[in-house]
XYZ file of C-alpha atoms in Angstrom:
747
model
C 8.292 80.785 174.153
C 11.207 80.981 171.644
C 13.425 77.877 171.717
C 16.811 78.807 170.395
C 18.228 75.308 170.558
C 15.437 73.905 168.434
C 16.009 76.441 165.620
C 18.429 74.747 163.205
C 18.830 77.872 161.014
C 20.220 79.892 163.841
C 22.496 77.077 164.881
C 23.838 77.061 161.276
C 24.509 80.799 161.349
C 26.430 80.517 164.554
C 28.659 77.764 163.076
C 29.345 79.766 159.967
C 30.090 82.871 162.009
C 32.655 81.074 164.128
C 34.132 79.414 161.013
C 34.690 82.840 159.451
C 36.170 84.182 162.699
C 38.512 81.240 162.908
C 39.632 81.573 159.258
C 40.221 85.299 159.846
C 42.456 84.612 162.830
C 44.346 81.999 160.778
C 44.864 84.427 157.900
C 45.994 87.250 160.237
C 48.203 84.878 162.142
C 49.820 83.599 158.962
C 50.349 87.145 157.688
C 51.923 88.093 160.957
C 54.101 85.060 160.908
C 55.274 85.825 157.396
C 55.725 89.582 158.194
C 57.779 89.067 161.321
C 59.022 85.460 161.561
C 59.713 84.728 157.888
C 60.366 88.274 156.711
C 64.065 87.819 155.829
C 63.405 84.571 153.980
C 60.672 86.131 151.841
C 62.810 89.243 151.297
C 65.443 86.966 149.745
C 62.821 85.400 147.514
C 61.645 88.872 146.475
C 65.119 90.035 145.664
C 65.550 86.991 143.459
C 62.472 87.923 141.507
C 62.389 91.733 141.850
C 65.149 94.142 142.584
C 64.584 97.859 142.962
C 66.981 100.715 142.160
C 69.216 98.658 139.944
C 71.922 101.033 138.626
C 72.051 101.516 134.830
C 75.515 102.455 133.797
C 75.785 105.285 131.252
C 77.971 104.980 128.199
C 81.303 106.731 128.764
C 82.060 109.577 126.408
C 84.551 109.253 123.536
C 87.980 110.848 123.200
C 88.440 112.261 119.757
C 91.341 113.922 117.833
C 91.682 117.456 116.489
C 89.539 116.534 113.424
C 86.756 114.893 115.413
C 87.861 111.344 114.547
C 87.597 108.616 117.127
C 90.627 107.799 119.324
C 89.196 106.195 122.470
C 85.731 104.628 122.909
C 83.720 102.229 125.013
C 83.249 98.995 123.133
C 81.530 95.751 124.118
C 83.601 92.546 124.209
C 82.122 89.094 124.518
C 82.997 85.642 125.868
C 81.045 82.822 124.234
C 80.538 79.542 126.072
C 78.377 76.474 125.491
C 76.104 74.503 127.767
C 76.174 70.963 126.334
C 73.775 69.695 129.033
C 70.098 70.587 129.019
C 67.817 70.042 132.045
C 64.166 70.880 132.369
C 61.503 70.044 134.931
C 59.359 68.766 132.101
C 60.886 65.431 131.082
C 59.187 65.444 127.677
C 60.549 68.911 126.910
C 64.018 67.861 128.039
C 63.998 64.764 125.813
C 62.760 66.743 122.870
C 65.463 69.426 123.163
C 68.268 66.912 123.717
C 67.213 64.920 120.668
C 67.118 68.060 118.551
C 70.564 69.092 119.910
C 72.100 65.690 119.164
C 70.837 65.847 115.596
C 72.244 69.402 115.054
C 75.687 68.594 116.550
C 75.952 65.365 114.575
C 75.029 66.860 111.245
C 76.490 70.342 111.401
C 79.633 70.185 113.604
C 81.983 70.270 110.690
C 80.153 73.200 109.059
C 80.261 75.088 112.418
C 84.012 74.492 112.711
C 84.635 75.718 109.201
C 82.748 78.904 110.013
C 84.638 79.432 113.256
C 87.911 78.967 111.445
C 86.937 81.687 108.994
C 86.314 84.067 111.898
C 89.367 82.948 113.940
C 91.869 81.774 111.297
C 94.592 81.268 113.921
C 92.788 78.121 115.035
C 92.347 75.235 112.505
C 89.083 73.487 111.680
C 90.416 70.292 113.141
C 91.346 72.004 116.392
C 87.872 73.477 116.685
C 86.313 70.094 115.968
C 88.473 68.289 118.498
C 87.766 70.848 121.246
C 84.016 71.020 120.650
C 83.679 67.255 120.307
C 85.327 66.834 123.740
C 82.913 69.343 125.293
C 79.911 67.709 123.632
C 81.009 64.157 124.640
C 81.412 65.049 128.297
C 78.347 67.237 128.450
C 80.270 70.137 129.796
C 78.135 72.976 131.147
C 80.459 75.999 130.600
C 82.657 75.051 127.724
C 84.415 77.989 125.819
C 83.519 78.213 122.183
C 86.649 80.298 121.698
C 89.160 81.157 124.367
C 89.471 84.879 124.788
C 87.350 87.942 124.264
C 85.796 88.699 120.909
C 84.528 91.870 119.204
C 80.890 92.709 118.553
C 81.387 92.043 114.823
C 82.792 88.581 115.512
C 79.887 87.937 117.961
C 77.321 88.728 115.234
C 79.151 86.481 112.734
C 79.066 83.571 115.208
C 75.305 83.936 115.637
C 74.920 83.277 111.920
C 76.842 79.969 111.981
C 75.203 76.474 111.779
C 73.845 75.321 115.169
C 74.408 78.780 116.732
C 71.673 80.336 114.623
C 69.124 77.932 116.189
C 69.162 79.993 119.384
C 70.110 79.417 122.946
C 67.794 76.446 123.578
C 69.176 74.199 120.830
C 72.718 75.529 120.555
C 73.387 75.956 124.287
C 75.078 79.243 123.622
C 75.927 81.391 126.666
C 76.982 85.007 126.191
C 78.964 87.164 128.607
C 79.208 90.848 127.665
C 81.968 93.006 129.042
C 82.201 96.725 128.399
C 85.805 97.725 127.856
C 87.522 101.021 127.163
C 89.419 100.706 123.871
C 92.092 102.755 122.209
C 91.280 102.528 118.493
C 94.997 102.675 117.626
C 96.264 100.102 120.097
C 98.539 101.377 122.835
C 99.624 104.547 121.012
C 98.914 107.579 123.234
C 97.714 105.336 126.085
C 99.887 107.004 128.741
C 98.310 110.389 127.879
C 94.715 109.345 127.101
C 94.813 107.097 130.137
C 92.832 103.980 131.073
C 89.640 103.027 132.899
C 89.659 99.517 134.292
C 88.513 97.391 137.202
C 91.284 96.250 139.577
C 91.753 95.322 143.243
C 93.400 97.160 146.125
C 95.642 95.794 148.890
C 92.579 94.425 150.665
C 91.498 92.527 147.502
C 88.534 94.909 147.144
C 87.499 95.763 143.626
C 88.178 99.371 142.683
C 88.136 101.412 139.485
C 91.562 102.638 138.288
C 91.488 105.827 136.180
C 94.376 108.025 134.970
C 95.553 110.347 132.259
C 92.955 112.449 130.439
C 90.338 109.857 131.498
C 90.864 110.965 135.098
C 91.350 114.647 134.455
C 88.053 114.939 132.608
C 86.278 112.136 134.317
C 83.307 114.276 135.414
C 82.508 115.006 131.741
C 83.270 111.566 130.304
C 81.522 109.423 132.951
C 77.938 110.478 132.569
C 75.125 110.040 135.104
C 73.895 106.511 136.077
C 70.177 105.725 135.708
C 67.946 103.503 137.771
C 65.923 100.503 136.833
C 63.775 97.654 138.178
C 64.811 94.081 137.590
C 62.018 91.520 137.362
C 61.979 87.844 136.534
C 59.305 87.233 133.893
C 58.837 83.871 132.149
C 62.128 82.573 133.508
C 64.129 85.579 132.096
C 65.350 88.570 134.010
C 64.052 91.865 132.491
C 65.437 95.261 133.452
C 62.863 98.003 133.195
C 64.267 101.542 133.035
C 62.744 103.935 135.560
C 65.333 106.781 135.318
C 67.392 106.667 132.050
C 71.140 107.009 132.263
C 72.731 110.117 130.809
C 75.653 109.190 128.621
C 78.983 110.997 129.060
C 80.200 113.822 126.941
C 82.960 113.570 124.339
C 86.429 115.040 124.791
C 88.024 116.614 121.751
C 91.804 116.800 121.995
C 94.426 118.696 120.022
C 96.116 115.436 119.018
C 96.576 114.742 115.298
C 96.464 110.996 114.545
C 98.806 111.090 111.546
C 101.429 113.160 113.466
C 101.111 110.813 116.442
C 101.880 107.921 114.154
C 104.869 109.731 112.570
C 106.374 110.490 116.039
C 105.878 106.952 117.376
C 107.500 105.312 114.372
C 110.542 107.678 114.289
C 111.202 107.300 118.020
C 110.680 103.527 117.958
C 113.109 103.106 115.040
C 116.014 104.657 117.021
C 115.096 102.860 120.232
C 115.093 99.476 118.464
C 118.343 100.147 116.632
C 120.314 101.028 119.801
C 118.421 98.806 122.254
C 117.519 101.768 124.455
C 115.155 101.316 127.437
C 112.733 104.231 126.809
C 112.078 107.265 124.658
C 109.406 109.996 124.207
C 108.497 112.943 122.024
C 106.171 115.927 122.211
C 105.181 117.891 119.143
C 103.593 121.350 119.617
C 102.047 123.739 117.180
C 104.140 126.844 117.663
C 101.562 129.555 117.190
C 98.823 128.036 119.336
C 100.634 125.877 121.877
C 98.476 122.909 120.804
C 100.108 119.532 121.490
C 99.687 117.638 118.208
C 101.441 114.482 119.303
C 102.850 112.949 122.454
C 104.339 109.480 122.594
C 105.930 107.573 125.515
C 107.581 104.346 124.572
C 109.020 101.806 127.085
C 111.051 98.705 126.308
C 108.970 95.665 127.298
C 111.381 93.039 125.915
C 114.133 92.964 123.282
C 112.898 94.780 120.192
C 109.395 95.384 121.642
C 108.367 98.911 122.635
C 104.915 100.109 123.664
C 103.108 102.695 125.729
C 102.092 101.476 129.154
C 100.992 102.882 132.514
C 102.247 99.845 134.451
C 104.922 100.319 137.074
C 107.572 98.155 135.458
C 111.319 98.460 134.782
C 112.089 101.314 132.352
C 108.784 102.933 133.195
C 109.002 104.776 136.605
C 106.160 107.194 135.739
C 102.827 106.898 133.990
C 103.993 109.431 131.393
C 107.658 110.142 130.683
C 107.050 113.380 128.797
C 104.812 115.016 131.432
C 105.839 113.300 134.671
C 109.508 112.294 134.484
C 111.509 114.916 136.423
C 115.167 114.944 135.410
C 118.218 117.177 134.990
C 117.962 118.166 131.316
C 121.637 118.644 130.516
C 122.776 120.772 127.575
C 119.375 121.610 126.144
C 119.165 123.938 129.187
C 122.111 125.973 127.835
C 119.661 127.723 125.554
C 117.726 128.802 128.636
C 120.866 130.091 130.383
C 122.058 132.181 127.428
C 118.539 133.533 126.855
C 118.431 134.785 130.453
C 121.853 136.435 130.192
C 121.065 138.186 126.941
C 117.587 139.252 127.960
C 118.913 140.698 131.239
C 121.536 142.631 129.252
C 124.399 140.793 130.905
C 125.939 139.386 127.745
C 126.037 139.988 123.970
C 127.115 137.835 121.058
C 130.354 139.869 121.018
C 131.430 138.310 124.277
C 133.877 135.408 124.296
C 135.413 133.044 126.884
C 138.543 130.902 127.100
C 138.480 127.572 125.181
C 140.268 124.806 126.985
C 142.184 122.426 124.750
C 142.490 119.909 127.616
C 138.685 119.863 127.756
C 138.984 120.085 131.545
C 138.747 123.052 133.907
C 138.505 123.422 137.676
C 136.316 126.093 139.138
C 137.420 125.924 142.728
C 136.853 122.327 143.781
C 134.379 121.619 140.929
C 135.731 119.792 137.864
C 133.978 120.642 134.617
C 134.693 118.781 131.368
C 133.824 119.124 127.681
C 133.139 116.392 125.190
C 134.841 118.141 122.251
C 137.281 120.871 121.429
C 137.710 122.738 118.150
C 140.637 124.976 117.568
C 139.622 128.166 115.797
C 143.059 129.760 116.187
C 141.906 132.349 118.810
C 141.999 130.276 121.960
C 138.511 131.564 122.752
C 134.901 130.522 122.105
C 132.234 132.861 120.975
C 128.709 132.427 122.276
C 127.781 130.697 119.025
C 130.719 128.295 119.362
C 129.982 127.559 123.008
C 126.478 126.514 122.067
C 127.444 124.789 118.764
C 130.155 122.626 120.481
C 128.016 122.377 123.633
C 130.865 123.472 125.832
C 130.211 123.122 129.562
C 133.345 125.021 130.472
C 132.337 127.968 128.284
C 128.830 128.045 129.761
C 130.126 128.199 133.285
C 132.382 131.135 132.288
C 129.481 132.971 130.614
C 127.011 132.538 133.474
C 129.597 133.320 136.189
C 130.521 136.479 134.221
C 126.844 137.494 134.052
C 125.510 136.460 137.489
C 128.567 135.534 139.642
C 127.971 138.540 141.951
C 124.192 138.073 142.096
C 123.018 134.453 141.505
C 119.532 135.334 142.703
C 119.086 137.577 139.642
C 119.669 134.493 137.454
C 117.192 132.282 139.306
C 114.621 135.053 139.335
C 114.835 135.306 135.597
C 114.483 131.570 135.243
C 111.367 131.685 137.486
C 109.993 134.558 135.349
C 110.451 132.312 132.267
C 107.884 129.905 133.856
C 110.319 126.983 134.185
C 108.722 125.705 137.412
C 105.128 125.895 136.035
C 102.902 122.857 136.362
C 100.506 123.022 133.362
C 98.256 120.329 134.796
C 97.566 118.734 131.485
C 96.960 115.497 133.418
C 96.617 115.077 137.177
C 99.910 113.194 137.548
C 101.991 115.957 135.810
C 105.084 116.732 137.884
C 106.134 120.177 139.036
C 109.696 121.138 137.997
C 112.218 122.767 140.436
C 115.178 125.129 140.447
C 117.900 125.214 143.069
C 117.482 128.637 144.674
C 120.006 130.782 146.610
C 119.533 130.983 150.374
C 118.136 127.432 150.495
C 119.647 124.236 151.914
C 120.323 122.764 148.433
C 122.295 125.820 147.273
C 126.088 125.524 147.404
C 129.216 126.916 145.745
C 128.699 124.649 142.733
C 125.012 125.391 142.086
C 125.381 128.421 139.762
C 128.007 126.583 137.658
C 125.860 123.452 137.398
C 122.778 125.470 136.486
C 124.573 126.942 133.530
C 124.606 123.628 131.683
C 121.496 121.868 132.857
C 122.174 120.365 136.275
C 120.901 121.284 139.760
C 117.482 121.763 138.085
C 114.687 119.301 137.597
C 112.649 119.695 134.403
C 109.833 117.813 132.671
C 109.777 117.490 128.926
C 106.704 119.696 128.606
C 108.437 122.583 130.458
C 111.554 122.517 128.293
C 109.406 122.285 125.114
C 107.199 125.204 126.257
C 110.312 127.374 126.714
C 111.714 126.573 123.267
C 108.223 127.266 121.825
C 108.375 130.771 123.324
C 111.693 131.337 121.471
C 110.131 130.007 118.258
C 107.129 132.296 118.749
C 109.190 135.437 118.912
C 108.830 135.722 122.720
C 105.098 135.109 123.052
C 104.446 132.470 125.721
C 101.545 130.123 124.988
C 99.727 127.815 127.396
C 100.298 124.236 126.249
C 96.860 122.857 125.224
C 95.888 119.230 125.044
C 92.055 119.520 125.091
C 90.034 121.739 122.760
C 86.424 121.190 123.853
C 83.745 119.161 125.592
C 81.102 118.012 123.136
C 77.616 116.587 123.705
C 75.581 115.198 120.773
C 77.785 117.077 118.299
C 77.425 120.408 120.042
C 80.223 122.183 121.985
C 79.293 122.354 125.678
C 82.533 123.872 126.932
C 85.474 125.166 124.962
C 89.059 125.568 126.087
C 90.488 128.226 123.728
C 94.188 128.860 123.157
C 95.640 130.970 125.897
C 98.478 133.506 125.845
C 100.356 133.463 129.096
C 102.594 136.408 128.254
C 102.433 138.469 125.035
C 106.104 139.246 125.205
C 107.857 137.134 127.819
C 111.156 137.520 125.968
C 112.030 140.367 123.630
C 111.897 139.712 119.894
C 115.539 140.899 119.627
C 116.660 138.190 122.130
C 114.635 135.418 120.434
C 116.092 136.360 117.015
C 119.623 136.092 118.447
C 118.907 132.718 120.141
C 117.223 131.368 116.987
C 120.351 132.231 114.923
C 122.545 130.427 117.529
C 120.285 127.347 117.398
C 120.409 127.281 113.540
C 124.215 127.279 113.832
C 124.089 124.277 116.191
C 122.414 122.295 113.371
C 123.890 123.814 110.222
C 127.294 125.117 111.386
C 130.505 123.208 110.890
C 131.033 120.542 113.602
C 127.770 121.420 115.254
C 126.504 118.801 117.691
C 123.077 118.884 116.071
C 124.272 118.089 112.519
C 122.218 114.913 112.301
C 119.081 117.038 112.581
C 119.999 119.024 109.461
C 117.459 118.756 106.629
C 117.643 119.529 102.917
C 113.949 120.346 103.013
C 113.989 123.205 105.539
C 116.080 125.029 108.110
C 116.044 123.442 111.585
C 116.929 125.308 114.807
C 117.609 123.204 117.882
C 120.003 122.024 120.597
C 121.341 118.693 121.674
C 121.626 117.492 125.241
C 123.254 114.529 126.998
C 122.686 114.467 130.726
C 124.296 111.993 133.042
C 121.986 110.440 135.578
C 123.195 109.575 139.081
C 123.652 105.797 139.653
C 120.525 104.639 141.466
C 122.655 102.620 143.926
C 125.714 104.829 144.565
C 124.307 108.300 143.644
C 127.442 108.985 141.621
C 127.508 110.351 138.071
C 129.382 107.432 136.504
C 128.105 107.534 132.916
C 126.154 104.267 133.429
C 122.890 106.007 132.659
C 122.022 109.148 130.689
C 119.227 111.021 129.025
C 119.764 112.112 125.443
C 117.727 115.025 124.023
C 117.106 117.226 121.065
C 114.758 120.169 121.254
C 114.112 122.665 118.507
C 111.653 124.108 115.921
C 111.078 124.151 112.208
C 111.121 125.801 109.719
C 113.515 128.199 111.572
C 112.493 131.246 109.466
C 108.833 130.973 110.334
C 108.352 128.158 112.787
C 105.236 125.977 112.553
C 106.179 123.257 115.046
C 108.309 122.886 118.118
C 109.530 119.374 118.953
C 111.246 117.639 121.827
C 112.751 114.160 121.539
C 114.292 112.442 124.570
C 115.737 108.975 124.998
C 117.244 106.974 127.888
C 120.485 105.034 127.893
C 121.324 102.318 130.493
C 124.702 100.644 130.258
C 123.424 97.564 132.054
C 120.746 97.111 129.399
C 123.053 97.781 126.424
C 122.801 94.584 124.418
C 123.520 96.234 121.086
C 126.102 94.227 119.057
C 129.614 95.628 119.191
C 129.599 96.240 115.457
C 126.686 98.742 115.918
C 127.844 100.357 119.167
C 128.734 104.039 119.049
C 129.159 106.661 121.712
C 125.589 107.701 122.067
C 124.429 111.208 122.837
C 121.633 113.586 122.027
C 123.065 114.272 118.577
C 123.437 110.566 117.619
C 120.023 109.457 118.855
C 117.296 112.040 119.506
C 118.482 114.342 116.742
C 117.971 111.488 114.209
C 114.392 110.939 115.278
C 113.819 114.739 115.348
C 114.918 115.039 111.681
C 112.645 112.215 110.527
C 109.663 113.615 112.365
C 110.240 117.122 111.084
C 110.634 116.085 107.471
C 107.616 113.826 107.464
C 105.498 116.459 109.213
C 106.430 119.111 106.672
C 105.942 116.693 103.765
C 102.421 116.068 105.092
C 101.856 119.811 105.400
C 103.080 120.514 101.849
C 101.113 117.669 100.198
C 99.265 118.876 97.133
C 95.494 118.115 97.040
C 94.661 115.554 94.380
C 92.205 117.969 92.795
C 95.037 120.295 91.895
C 96.725 117.487 89.913
C 93.865 117.396 87.404
C 94.697 118.701 83.887
C 92.186 121.384 83.209
C 93.617 122.351 79.866
C 93.833 119.043 78.003
C 90.742 116.880 77.929
C 91.914 113.363 78.746
C 89.004 110.958 78.240
C 89.127 107.378 79.524
C 89.879 104.522 77.150
C 87.201 101.886 76.803
C 88.149 98.198 76.206
C 86.443 96.037 73.640
C 83.562 94.396 75.452
C 80.066 95.028 76.922
C 78.958 98.295 75.341
C 75.855 98.739 77.469
C 77.890 98.694 80.701
C 80.473 100.996 79.106
C 77.755 103.418 78.136
C 76.347 103.595 81.660
C 79.762 104.288 83.124
C 80.497 107.037 80.610
C 77.062 108.599 81.206
C 77.807 108.783 84.955
C 81.139 110.457 84.137
C 79.293 113.125 82.106
C 80.673 112.309 78.642
C 78.385 112.834 75.627
C 77.542 109.915 73.324
C 76.121 109.664 69.844
C 73.234 107.374 68.898
C 73.999 103.656 69.285
C 74.823 101.791 66.047
C 74.193 98.255 67.218
C 71.362 96.010 66.049
C 68.440 95.042 68.227
C 68.074 91.315 68.844
C 66.016 89.079 71.108
C 68.836 86.506 71.381
C 70.914 88.336 73.938
C 70.273 91.718 75.582
C 73.926 92.659 75.531
C 75.762 94.371 72.688
C 79.429 93.648 72.258
C 81.886 95.844 70.398
C 84.227 98.795 70.787
C 84.164 102.583 70.930
C 85.712 105.309 68.785
C 86.473 108.835 70.000
C 85.377 111.576 67.633
C 86.384 115.224 67.879
C 88.249 114.364 71.138
C 85.050 114.695 73.075
C 82.276 112.402 71.761
C 82.267 108.593 71.919
C 80.861 106.562 68.965
C 79.846 102.981 69.732
C 80.250 100.174 67.196
C 78.981 96.775 67.999
C 76.499 93.966 67.520
C 74.626 91.346 69.521
C 76.176 88.021 70.254
C 75.746 85.149 67.808
C 75.858 82.045 69.973
C 76.437 79.672 67.073
C 79.956 80.743 66.289
C 83.110 81.361 68.403
C 83.281 85.080 69.239
C 86.301 87.310 68.951
C 87.362 88.244 72.425
C 90.868 89.622 71.730
C 91.305 92.929 73.391
C 88.711 92.213 76.076
C 89.270 91.880 79.832
C 89.042 88.452 81.419
C 85.512 89.034 82.834
C 83.885 89.918 79.549
C 85.779 87.303 77.574
C 84.861 84.455 79.891
C 81.218 85.497 79.960
C 81.035 85.630 76.161
C 82.589 82.247 75.687
C 80.347 80.624 78.324
C 77.272 82.182 76.769
C 78.203 80.239 73.624
C 78.502 76.971 75.638
C 82.272 76.913 75.558
C 84.640 75.990 78.435
C 87.381 78.466 79.135
C 90.989 78.158 80.405
C 92.973 81.365 80.928
C 96.595 82.206 81.583
C 98.303 85.520 82.447
C 96.530 88.767 83.333
C 95.416 92.013 81.634
C 93.569 91.782 78.285
C 93.121 88.819 75.936
C 96.022 88.618 73.507
C 95.218 85.327 71.743
C 92.477 82.675 71.721
C 93.105 79.017 70.775
C 89.977 78.694 68.567
C 89.671 81.130 65.677
C 86.839 83.589 65.863
C 84.001 82.781 63.534
C 84.420 79.052 63.854
C 81.121 77.147 63.876
C 80.447 75.712 67.312
C 79.879 71.936 67.352
C 79.549 70.124 70.619
C 81.450 70.907 73.792
C 84.766 72.699 73.235
C 87.488 74.275 75.382
C 88.998 77.616 74.417
C 92.346 78.708 75.914
C 92.805 82.473 76.359
C 96.195 84.088 76.847
C 96.188 87.453 78.619
C 98.953 90.058 78.717
C 99.263 93.354 80.621
C-alpha cells in the first residue's frame, strides 16, 4: 500500500507548489494595490519621469519689408544665473566638485569680470567682482550673473569666458531661455506690425496678446505645434520629437525701411521742437496704392517719442493713422470741391463773397476764417478759397451747389469711398458721414461738412482719396502686405487692386491738382512751408479744433494739424499725409519758440522734409555710373612691400612687367617702389632688405615702416599719421647695438 506521508519527495513538491501559489497571490495583490490604491501616486512619479504629448512650439514666421529684408523676427533671449552651492548624494563627488570650484573662482574671478565688462561695458570690472564675490561668499543658489536679458551672441561670448567655459558642473551656470518677438529697428513701425506677448487678464490668468499685422495674419505666422515625449535620462530631461512642429510662414509687407526711417525722423523733429503730444504719417506709392511707410509717434515724456500700443495718455488708439477717428478739418475742403466739380455743380469760374471781418453768420451758425487777403474784387475764386483755406467761402460754395439737395452731396461722398474700412489691421476704424434724414443731421450739418466737420475720418481714408486725385481718378486699394512666403517660395500673393478705374474724371482731377499746387506755390498760400525747390508739391493744410474732452466745446484747447498732398505734382510718385496733435495743457514750449501752430506751420514742414529726402533717394545715381570709362585712372602704390602690392594689383586686373628685384635668402620680402609706364603697365623697382644698415622708409605707410625697422632690430617711435616724412637716423647708417628710430608721419 502506497504511503503518501512517508514519501518525502511528494511532501517537498506540495510545499513548493503552495509557496509558488502564495508568491503569485502576493504579486497579484501588490499589482492590484499599486493599480488601484496607489495609482495616483505612481502617476505623479511617472509624470516626473515621462510626459506624453508635450507640445513643441513652432517658430513664428518673420515679417519682412518690400525688398525681403528682415523687419520682425523671433529671437531667443537669455537670463544667466549662478548656483554657488553644489550638493550631491555622493559625498566624495560633492567634495571634489566644490574643491575644483573654489580653485577656479579664486584664480580666475578677475579674468571673468574683465571678460564680462567687455561684453557689458556699462558695468565696471570692480562692480562685477563685488557682486560675484558676494554671491560666492554666501553660496547663493540663484545669483544673477548679469541683471536683465541678453542676446544669443552675448550668451555665446559668456560661455567662452574663464570659469564659464568649464561647464555647468564647475561653473554653476544656469541658463533660462525666453523666446521673444523682436522688431529689428526698435519700436519703429511697432503699432502697425503689432506685438505678440504673454500677459494676464483681469482674473490673473496668463493669456497671449496679439495685435496689428501679427494678429491680422496670425494663421500664417503662427505655424503648427508639434508633439514630443519628455523623459528623464541620466538626471537630465530629454524631449524626443514624435510629431515635428511646422514653422510659420513669412509675411512680406510693402514697407520700405529707408522711407520708414525718413518719415519717423521728420515727424519726430517737429514734435520735439514744438512739444506736441503725438504725430503720425502715411506714405503711399501713388500708382500701386502700396503703403511704403507708416509711423505713429506718441510723447512718452519730455523730448521722448516712440511707437507704442499701450493705452497711455496721448495714445488713445493702438494706431493713430489707421484707428484714430477725427474731424479732419480743412484737408476735407479738397473733397468737397472735388464733389461739386465732378457733379457739375461748380466751375473754377465761380466766385463767392470774401468777408473782411473774417466772420459770417449762416442763420444761427457762426463761421470764421483765420486769414483775409484783399484782392480788390471783394470776392474769392475757388483757387483763393482753397489757397487761403476760407471756411466762409467753402460754406457758400457747397450751399450753392447742394443747398437744395444735401443728399446728393452725401451720396457723392459715399461714392468716393470715404466710409470704407480697408481692414489693413483688425483694429482699423470705420469712418462716418453725417447723413440727411438721420438723428445727427441738422441745419448746420451741410455747412460744417463743407470744411471738414460733422464727419469722422481716419488718416488712411483721407490719404486714399488724395491718392485717387494724384492718380488721375483711378482709385487703388491701399496695400500693406504683398505676399505670404514659405521657405523662399510665394504661397499666397496679394496683388495690387484697382477699386475703380475712373472714380473721378481726369478733367476734375487736373483742376483739383492745379488748385492744390496753388495752395503750396501761390502767394500767401497756407501750404507755403511745403514748397520745395527740387519739385512741385500739390497739397492742402488742415487745422481742426477738437471738442474739449470735459466740456464738449470747441475752445481751441486741442487741435489736429494736417498736411496731405502728393509729389511731384506733374507726375505723382508718392502721396503723403502728415498729422500732428496739439494740446494747450501740454504746451511746455518756451515762450521764445511759441508760434500760432496750424497745419501749415507743423505738418507741412515735416511733409517737405520727407518729400525731398524721398525724391533724393529716388534720384540717387548708382556708384557704377560715376566711374570714368574714358580716362584710365590707375591706383597709386606707396613705397613699401612690393610682393603685397603685386598681389593686390593682380587681383585688380592690371598688367605687370617682369620683376626687377634680386633674389635673396635673407628676407623673402622685396622693398621698393613702382613706376607706371605707358599709363597702363606697372614696373617694379626694389631689392631685398639688408638688416645690417638702417633702411630708408620715407614715403612708406606706418605699417611697412615699423615692420622694416623692427626686422633690423630697431625700436620705433612714431608721431602723426599718413606716410613717413622723416626718420631720425639717416638711411644707410650701420646698425650697432640697440637703437631707437623716431618716425614723423604727415598726411
